[in-house]
């Protein structure tokens, strides 16, 4: 579904992605891990064209991703994104946030869109907060609304960029639970995360990114349980020491 | 300053007040539309468009309003563009203030978190729709307080069009004072009438601001 080959990206003179290859199949959950600054966000943002890249191939469902081409809008309706800091629209109610894409981009009929949006809010446990404004919700609630907003597009895949990193520890669980359910329903997901427990339990594949290269990829029990690469081992040891993992 | 003299001045002054309100309202509309256009130009990603927008704003801001009014009223006829004093006043004031409006709007647009644009783009919105549905609604709320201040300033600065013979309130006062020499009464009345317009306006604007603040009651 998503194909990335020999992806290179520089910010000015600084190379950030140095030849990344990654394939995401339908229904797969891929967790991207790696130290800060290794290029995880940049890689993710290349997939839906929020970032330009310099060289290599990025394709979604066979269409090359190019943020300067018209096709990008279609690609973005098929690949939704959930951000670390939620980025809900503060001037619209929770329900309106969820309805925004289907109603104003996909131009689907209002009655149907409203019904689906309400069902999605129910699904993430916020069916009763549709009239609230984002800033009246907790971070965990806002992130669940953001997930509902992403789902409302009926995407083929969802990209998550550290969806729980901006949350207070006690709110992380409620968001991960929603994501677990999505994975169980077969949603294709690429998740940048530091939640090793989530990765171990949910991911089909864990990819460790270091300094712009994917140094190790494989099933979670291999990459997280018996990492081959010294960089991976060092990274996991540091994460465990800092108490991030359950 | 007898009641009779005041009563005899009032009809003309009130006529003038009506023109003042008309000039202010019309030039406010022009300055808003033109200001919005210039603001959108200055934040454009197309470099020549942004440069053109910035240049126009800088030229307009660099000129005294009176000079702009004189130019439109006295110079444009030489190029075959004849405007009545009222039209010239409305257009001149509207253009002159569009630069300040543009700066207000631009500041509002630039205050929006880039994450908002990314979220909108991620929903597949094209840039015009991102602007219309996500950036502008938030930017205009931010720009509302300076926008209201601009309206009050324009109400006062509409007196400048008296210099090109538009019969608004200040001009009517000048005419009455010139024929009666009753400067004290006339200009006191003019001042009070401006306050009678500007103070309620200011009060009303504060309420509108509160109402439209993000997260406020709608
Ligand atoms: N817009 C930008 N301009 C210049 N440099 C950037 C930009 N965005 C990211 N970078 C740089 O690119 C590198 C990779 O950034 P990226 O955000 O992809 O890392 P990350 O793995 O997501 O890190 P984190 O865990 O901190 O989110 C970093 O060195 C960062 O400083
Ligand atoms: Mg990141």
Coordinates of C-alpha atoms and ligand atoms in Angstrom, one line a residue:
Chain A
X1 CA 0.0 0.0 0.0
X2 CA 2.9 2.4 0.9
X3 CA 6.2 1.9 -0.9
X4 CA 9.3 3.9 0.1
X5 CA 12.6 3.2 -1.8
X6 CA 16.0 4.9 -1.3
X7 CA 14.4 7.9 0.2
X8 CA 16.7 10.9 0.7
X9 CA 15.8 14.2 2.3
X10 CA 18.0 17.1 3.3
X11 CA 17.1 20.2 5.4
X12 CA 19.3 22.8 3.8
X13 CA 22.7 21.0 3.7
X14 CA 21.9 18.6 6.5
X15 CA 20.9 15.1 5.4
X16 CA 18.1 13.8 7.5
X17 CA 17.0 10.7 5.6
X18 CA 19.8 8.8 4.0
X19 CA 18.2 6.1 1.9
X20 CA 15.2 4.7 3.6
X21 CA 13.4 1.6 2.2
X22 CA 10.0 0.6 3.7
X23 CA 7.0 -1.2 2.5
X24 CA 3.7 -1.1 4.3
X25 CA 1.1 -3.8 3.3
X26 CA -2.6 -3.5 3.7
X27 CA -3.7 -4.1 7.3
X28 CA -0.2 -3.9 8.7
X29 CA 0.8 -2.0 11.8
X30 CA 4.3 -0.6 11.7
X31 CA 5.9 1.1 14.6
X32 CA 8.8 3.4 13.9
X33 CA 11.2 3.9 16.8
X34 CA 14.4 5.7 17.2
X35 CA 16.2 8.5 19.1
X36 CA 15.2 12.1 18.9
X37 CA 16.3 13.7 15.6
X38 CA 16.7 10.4 13.8
X39 CA 14.2 11.5 11.2
X40 CA 11.0 9.6 12.3
X41 CA 8.7 12.6 11.9
X42 CA 10.3 13.6 8.6
X43 CA 9.8 10.0 7.2
X44 CA 6.2 10.0 8.2
X45 CA 5.6 13.4 6.8
X46 CA 7.0 12.4 3.4
X47 CA 4.3 9.8 3.1
X48 CA 1.5 12.3 3.0
X49 CA 3.5 15.0 1.4
X50 CA 3.7 17.4 4.3
X51 CA 7.4 17.4 3.5
X52 CA 9.2 17.4 0.2
X53 CA 12.0 14.9 -0.4
X54 CA 15.1 15.1 -2.6
X55 CA 15.5 11.7 -4.0
X56 CA 14.0 8.2 -4.0
X57 CA 10.4 6.9 -4.3
X58 CA 7.4 7.4 -2.1
X59 CA 4.2 5.8 -3.4
X60 CA 0.8 5.4 -1.9
X61 CA -1.4 2.9 -3.7
X62 CA 0.8 3.2 -6.7
X63 CA 0.6 7.0 -7.0
X64 CA 3.9 8.9 -6.4
X65 CA 3.7 11.4 -3.6
X66 CA 4.5 14.9 -4.7
X67 CA 3.2 17.8 -2.7
X68 CA 3.4 20.0 -5.7
X69 CA 1.1 17.8 -7.8
X70 CA -2.7 17.8 -7.8
X71 CA -2.8 14.1 -6.9
X72 CA -1.5 15.0 -3.4
X73 CA -5.0 16.0 -2.3
X74 CA -6.4 12.6 -3.2
X75 CA -3.6 10.8 -1.5
X76 CA -4.2 12.8 1.7
X77 CA -7.8 11.8 1.8
X78 CA -6.6 8.2 1.7
X79 CA -3.8 8.5 4.2
X80 CA -4.9 10.4 7.4
X81 CA -2.5 11.8 10.0
X82 CA -2.7 12.2 13.7
X83 CA -0.3 14.7 15.3
X84 CA 1.6 14.8 18.5
X85 CA -0.1 18.0 19.5
X86 CA -3.6 17.0 18.2
X87 CA -4.0 20.1 16.0
X88 CA -7.8 20.2 16.3
X89 CA -9.5 23.3 15.0
X90 CA -10.1 25.4 18.0
X91 CA -12.9 27.5 16.3
X92 CA -15.0 24.4 15.6
X93 CA -16.9 22.1 18.0
X94 CA -15.7 18.6 18.5
X95 CA -18.4 17.2 16.1
X96 CA -17.6 19.9 13.5
X97 CA -13.9 18.9 13.7
X98 CA -14.8 15.3 12.8
X99 CA -17.2 16.4 10.1
X100 CA -14.8 18.9 8.5
X101 CA -13.1 16.6 6.0
X102 CA -16.0 14.5 4.8
X103 CA -18.3 17.5 4.5
X104 CA -16.0 20.1 3.0
X105 CA -13.3 18.1 1.2
X106 CA -15.1 14.9 0.2
X107 CA -18.5 16.8 -0.2
X108 CA -20.5 13.9 1.2
X109 CA -24.1 14.7 2.2
X110 CA -24.6 16.4 5.6
X111 CA -27.0 14.0 7.2
X112 CA -24.9 11.0 6.5
X113 CA -21.7 12.8 7.5
X114 CA -23.2 13.9 10.8
X115 CA -24.4 10.4 11.6
X116 CA -21.0 8.9 10.9
X117 CA -19.2 11.5 12.9
X118 CA -21.4 10.9 15.8
X119 CA -20.8 7.1 15.5
X120 CA -17.0 7.8 15.4
X121 CA -17.2 9.9 18.5
X122 CA -19.1 7.1 20.2
X123 CA -16.5 4.7 19.2
X124 CA -13.7 6.8 20.8
X125 CA -15.8 7.2 23.9
X126 CA -16.7 10.9 23.3
X127 CA -20.2 10.6 21.9
X128 CA -21.5 13.0 24.6
X129 CA -18.9 15.7 24.0
X130 CA -19.8 16.6 20.4
X131 CA -20.9 20.2 21.3
X132 CA -17.8 20.9 23.3
X133 CA -14.8 22.9 21.9
X134 CA -11.4 21.2 21.8
X135 CA -9.9 23.5 24.4
X136 CA -12.5 22.3 26.9
X137 CA -11.2 18.7 26.7
X138 CA -8.3 17.0 28.2
X139 CA -5.3 16.1 26.1
X140 CA -6.3 12.5 25.9
X141 CA -9.8 13.4 24.9
X142 CA -8.5 15.8 22.2
X143 CA -6.3 13.1 20.8
X144 CA -9.2 10.7 20.6
X145 CA -11.2 13.4 18.7
X146 CA -8.2 13.8 16.4
X147 CA -8.3 10.0 15.7
X148 CA -12.0 10.3 15.0
X149 CA -11.3 13.2 12.6
X150 CA -8.8 11.0 10.8
X151 CA -11.1 8.1 10.6
X152 CA -14.0 10.2 9.3
X153 CA -12.1 10.4 6.0
X154 CA -12.5 6.6 5.7
X155 CA -8.8 6.4 5.0
X156 CA -6.9 3.4 3.8
X157 CA -4.1 4.1 6.3
X158 CA -3.4 6.4 9.2
X159 CA -0.1 7.9 10.2
X160 CA 0.5 8.6 13.9
X161 CA 3.4 10.9 15.0
X162 CA 4.0 10.3 18.6
X163 CA 0.3 10.4 19.4
X164 CA 0.8 10.0 23.2
X165 CA 4.0 12.0 23.8
X166 CA 2.2 15.3 24.7
X167 CA -0.1 13.6 27.2
X168 CA 0.1 13.3 30.9
X169 CA 1.0 9.7 31.8
X170 CA -2.5 8.8 33.1
X171 CA -4.1 9.8 29.8
X172 CA -1.8 7.7 27.6
X173 CA -3.8 4.5 28.1
X174 CA -7.1 5.8 26.8
X175 CA -5.5 6.8 23.5
X176 CA -3.5 3.6 23.1
X177 CA -6.7 1.6 23.7
X178 CA -8.4 3.3 20.8
X179 CA -5.4 2.6 18.6
X180 CA -5.3 -1.0 19.7
X181 CA -8.9 -1.4 18.7
X182 CA -8.2 0.2 15.3
X183 CA -5.3 -2.3 14.8
X184 CA -7.6 -5.2 15.7
X185 CA -10.1 -4.0 13.1
X186 CA -7.4 -4.3 10.5
X187 CA -6.5 -0.6 9.9
X188 CA -3.2 0.0 8.2
X189 CA -1.1 2.1 10.6
X190 CA 2.3 3.6 10.7
X191 CA 3.0 4.7 14.3
X192 CA 6.0 6.7 15.5
X193 CA 6.1 6.0 19.2
X194 CA 8.1 5.5 22.3
X195 CA 5.5 3.2 23.8
X196 CA 7.5 0.0 23.7
X197 CA 4.6 -2.0 25.3
X198 CA 2.3 -0.9 22.6
X199 CA 4.8 -1.7 19.9
X200 CA 5.5 -5.2 21.3
X201 CA 1.8 -6.0 21.6
X202 CA 0.3 -4.4 18.4
X203 CA 3.0 -4.0 15.8
X204 CA 3.5 -6.5 12.9
X205 CA 6.8 -4.9 12.3
X206 CA 9.1 -2.6 14.3
X207 CA 11.5 -0.4 12.4
X208 CA 14.4 1.2 14.2
X209 CA 15.5 4.5 12.6
X210 CA 18.9 5.9 13.5
X211 CA 20.6 8.9 12.0
X212 CA 18.4 8.8 8.8
X213 CA 18.7 5.1 8.2
X214 CA 16.6 2.1 9.1
X215 CA 19.2 0.0 10.8
X216 CA 16.9 -2.8 11.9
X217 CA 13.4 -3.9 11.0
X218 CA 11.4 -7.0 11.9
X219 CA 8.8 -8.5 14.1
X220 CA 8.7 -6.9 17.6
X221 CA 9.9 -9.9 19.4
X222 CA 13.0 -9.8 17.3
X223 CA 13.7 -6.0 17.2
X224 CA 12.7 -5.3 20.7
X225 CA 13.4 -8.8 22.2
X226 CA 16.7 -9.8 20.6
X227 CA 18.0 -6.8 18.7
X228 CA 21.0 -7.5 16.4
X229 CA 22.3 -4.1 15.9
X230 CA 24.3 -2.4 18.7
X231 CA 22.6 0.9 18.1
X232 CA 19.2 -0.7 18.7
X233 CA 20.4 -2.4 21.8
X234 CA 21.8 0.9 23.1
X235 CA 18.6 2.8 22.3
X236 CA 16.4 0.2 24.0
X237 CA 18.6 0.1 27.1
X238 CA 18.3 3.9 27.4
X239 CA 14.5 3.8 27.0
X240 CA 14.3 1.1 29.6
X241 CA 16.5 3.0 32.0
X242 CA 14.4 6.2 31.7
X243 CA 11.4 4.1 32.7
X244 CA 9.5 4.9 29.5
X245 CA 8.6 1.3 28.9
X246 CA 6.0 -0.5 31.0
Chain B
X1 CA -24.0 79.7 23.8
X2 CA -27.7 80.0 24.0
X3 CA -30.2 77.3 23.3
X4 CA -31.5 79.1 20.2
X5 CA -28.1 79.4 18.6
X6 CA -27.4 75.7 19.3
X7 CA -30.7 74.8 17.8
X8 CA -30.0 76.8 14.7
X9 CA -26.6 75.1 14.2
X10 CA -27.8 71.6 14.8
X11 CA -29.6 70.8 11.5
X12 CA -26.5 71.4 9.5
X13 CA -24.2 69.6 11.9
X14 CA -26.5 66.6 12.0
X15 CA -26.5 66.5 8.2
X16 CA -22.8 66.6 8.5
X17 CA -22.8 63.8 11.0
X18 CA -24.8 61.7 8.6
X19 CA -22.2 62.2 5.9
X20 CA -19.5 61.4 8.4
X21 CA -21.1 58.1 9.2
X22 CA -21.5 57.4 5.5
X23 CA -17.9 58.2 4.6
X24 CA -16.7 56.1 7.6
X25 CA -18.9 53.1 6.8
X26 CA -18.1 53.0 3.1
X27 CA -14.4 53.6 3.4
X28 CA -14.3 51.0 6.2
X29 CA -15.8 48.5 3.8
X30 CA -13.3 49.4 1.1
X31 CA -10.3 49.3 3.5
X32 CA -11.5 45.9 4.8
X33 CA -11.8 44.3 1.3
X34 CA -8.6 45.9 0.0
X35 CA -6.8 45.2 3.2
X36 CA -7.7 41.5 3.2
X37 CA -6.6 41.2 -0.4
X38 CA -3.3 42.9 0.4
X39 CA -2.8 40.7 3.5
X40 CA -3.4 37.6 1.4
X41 CA -0.9 38.8 -1.2
X42 CA 1.8 39.5 1.5
X43 CA 1.5 36.0 2.9
X44 CA 1.4 34.3 -0.5
X45 CA 4.0 31.6 -1.3
X46 CA 4.4 33.1 -4.8
X47 CA 7.3 35.5 -4.3
X48 CA 6.3 38.2 -6.8
X49 CA 2.8 38.3 -5.4
X50 CA 4.1 38.7 -1.9
X51 CA 6.6 41.4 -3.0
X52 CA 3.8 43.3 -4.9
X53 CA 1.6 43.1 -1.8
X54 CA 4.4 44.4 0.5
X55 CA 5.3 47.2 -1.9
X56 CA 1.8 48.5 -2.2
X57 CA 1.4 48.4 1.6
X58 CA 4.6 50.3 2.1
X59 CA 3.8 53.0 -0.5
X60 CA 0.4 53.6 1.0
X61 CA 1.7 53.7 4.5
X62 CA 4.5 56.1 3.5
X63 CA 2.1 58.7 2.2
X64 CA 0.1 61.2 4.3
X65 CA -3.6 60.6 4.1
X66 CA -4.3 64.2 3.0
X67 CA -1.8 63.9 0.1
X68 CA -3.6 60.7 -1.1
X69 CA -7.0 62.5 -0.9
X70 CA -5.6 65.5 -2.9
X71 CA -4.1 63.2 -5.4
X72 CA -7.4 61.3 -6.0
X73 CA -9.5 64.4 -6.0
X74 CA -7.3 66.9 -7.9
X75 CA -4.9 64.8 -10.0
X76 CA -6.9 61.9 -11.2
X77 CA -9.3 64.3 -13.2
X78 CA -6.2 65.2 -15.3
X79 CA -6.2 61.5 -16.4
X80 CA -9.9 61.6 -17.2
X81 CA -11.1 60.1 -13.9
X82 CA -13.6 62.5 -12.5
X83 CA -14.9 61.7 -9.1
X84 CA -17.3 63.7 -6.8
X85 CA -15.7 64.9 -3.6
X86 CA -17.7 62.3 -1.7
X87 CA -16.5 59.5 -4.0
X88 CA -12.9 60.7 -3.8
X89 CA -13.1 61.0 0.0
X90 CA -14.5 57.5 0.4
X91 CA -12.0 55.9 -1.9
X92 CA -9.1 57.9 -0.6
X93 CA -9.8 57.1 3.0
X94 CA -10.5 53.4 2.1
X95 CA -7.2 53.0 0.2
X96 CA -5.2 54.9 2.8
X97 CA -6.5 52.7 5.6
X98 CA -6.3 49.4 3.6
X99 CA -2.6 49.3 4.4
X100 CA -3.2 49.3 8.2
X101 CA -6.0 46.8 7.7
X102 CA -3.6 44.6 5.7
X103 CA -1.0 44.7 8.5
X104 CA -3.7 43.8 11.1
X105 CA -4.9 40.8 9.0
X106 CA -1.4 39.7 8.2
X107 CA -0.4 39.7 11.9
X108 CA -3.5 37.6 12.6
X109 CA -2.7 35.1 9.8
X110 CA 0.9 34.8 10.9
X111 CA -0.2 34.1 14.5
X112 CA -1.9 30.9 13.5
X113 CA 0.0 27.7 14.6
X114 CA 1.5 26.0 11.5
X115 CA 0.1 22.8 12.9
X116 CA -3.4 24.1 12.0
X117 CA -2.4 24.3 8.3
X118 CA -0.8 20.9 8.4
X119 CA -4.0 19.4 9.9
X120 CA -6.1 21.0 7.3
X121 CA -3.7 19.9 4.5
X122 CA -3.8 16.4 5.9
X123 CA -7.6 16.4 5.4
X124 CA -6.9 16.9 1.7
X125 CA -7.8 20.6 1.6
X126 CA -6.4 22.8 -1.1
X127 CA -4.6 25.9 -0.1
X128 CA -7.5 28.3 -0.8
X129 CA -9.8 26.2 1.4
X130 CA -7.2 25.9 4.1
X131 CA -7.1 29.7 4.2
X132 CA -10.9 30.1 4.1
X133 CA -12.0 27.4 6.5
X134 CA -9.1 27.1 9.0
X135 CA -6.7 30.1 8.9
X136 CA -8.9 33.1 8.2
X137 CA -11.6 32.3 10.8
X138 CA -9.0 32.1 13.5
X139 CA -6.9 35.0 12.2
X140 CA -9.9 37.3 11.9
X141 CA -10.7 36.6 15.6
X142 CA -7.2 37.5 16.5
X143 CA -7.4 40.6 14.3
X144 CA -10.7 41.8 15.7
X145 CA -9.5 44.1 18.5
X146 CA -7.2 46.1 16.2
X147 CA -9.9 45.9 13.5
X148 CA -12.3 47.7 15.9
X149 CA -9.7 50.3 16.8
X150 CA -9.2 51.0 13.1
X151 CA -12.9 51.7 12.7
X152 CA -12.8 54.2 15.5
X153 CA -9.7 55.9 14.0
X154 CA -11.4 56.0 10.7
X155 CA -14.5 57.7 12.2
X156 CA -12.2 60.4 13.5
X157 CA -10.0 60.6 10.4
X158 CA -13.0 60.9 8.2
X159 CA -12.8 64.6 9.2
X160 CA -9.8 64.7 6.8
X161 CA -12.1 64.6 3.8
X162 CA -13.3 68.1 4.8
X163 CA -10.1 69.2 3.0
X164 CA -11.5 68.1 -0.3
X165 CA -14.9 69.9 0.4
X166 CA -16.9 66.8 1.4
X167 CA -19.7 68.3 3.6
X168 CA -19.2 66.0 6.6
X169 CA -19.4 67.2 10.2
X170 CA -16.1 69.0 10.5
X171 CA -16.7 70.8 7.2
X172 CA -20.2 71.9 8.3
X173 CA -18.7 73.2 11.5
X174 CA -16.1 75.2 9.7
X175 CA -18.7 76.7 7.4
X176 CA -21.0 77.7 10.3
X177 CA -18.1 79.0 12.3
X178 CA -16.8 81.1 9.4
X179 CA -20.2 82.8 8.9
X180 CA -21.1 83.3 12.6
X181 CA -17.6 83.6 14.3
X182 CA -19.1 81.6 17.1
X183 CA -16.1 79.3 17.3
X184 CA -16.6 78.2 20.9
X185 CA -20.2 76.9 20.4
X186 CA -19.7 75.4 17.0
X187 CA -16.5 73.4 17.7
X188 CA -17.7 72.4 21.1
X189 CA -20.8 71.0 19.5
X190 CA -18.7 69.3 16.8
X191 CA -16.4 67.7 19.4
X192 CA -19.4 66.5 21.5
X193 CA -21.0 65.0 18.4
X194 CA -17.8 63.1 17.5
X195 CA -17.8 61.7 21.1
X196 CA -21.5 60.8 20.8
X197 CA -20.5 58.7 17.8
X198 CA -17.2 57.2 18.9
X199 CA -17.9 56.4 22.6
X200 CA -20.9 54.1 21.9
X201 CA -19.0 52.6 19.0
X202 CA -16.0 51.8 21.3
X203 CA -18.3 50.3 23.9
X204 CA -20.1 48.2 21.3
X205 CA -16.9 46.9 19.8
X206 CA -15.7 45.7 23.2
X207 CA -18.8 43.6 23.5
X208 CA -18.4 42.2 20.0
X209 CA -14.8 41.3 20.8
X210 CA -15.8 39.4 23.9
X211 CA -18.4 37.5 22.0
X212 CA -16.1 36.4 19.2
X213 CA -13.1 35.5 21.3
X214 CA -12.2 31.8 20.6
X215 CA -13.8 29.7 23.3
X216 CA -16.2 32.4 24.1
X217 CA -20.0 32.1 24.0
X218 CA -21.2 32.0 20.4
Ligands
LIG1 N1 11.7 22.2 9.1 C1 13.0 21.8 9.5 N2 14.0 22.6 9.1 C2 15.3 22.2 9.4 N3 15.6 21.1 10.1 C3 14.6 20.3 10.4 C4 13.3 20.6 10.2 N4 12.5 19.6 10.7 C5 13.3 18.7 11.2 N5 14.6 19.1 11.1 C6 15.8 18.3 11.5 O1 15.8 17.1 11.0 C7 16.2 16.1 11.9 C8 15.1 15.0 12.0 O2 14.0 15.6 12.5 P1 12.7 14.7 12.9 O3 11.7 15.7 13.4 O4 12.3 13.9 11.7 O5 13.2 13.8 14.0 P2 12.4 12.8 14.9 O6 13.0 11.5 14.8 O7 10.9 12.9 14.6 O8 12.7 13.4 16.3 P3 11.8 13.6 17.6 O9 11.8 12.2 18.3 O10 12.5 14.6 18.4 O11 10.4 14.0 17.2 C9 16.5 16.8 13.2 O12 17.9 17.0 13.3 C10 15.8 18.1 13.0 O13 16.5 19.1 13.7
LIG2 MG1 9.3 13.7 15.7

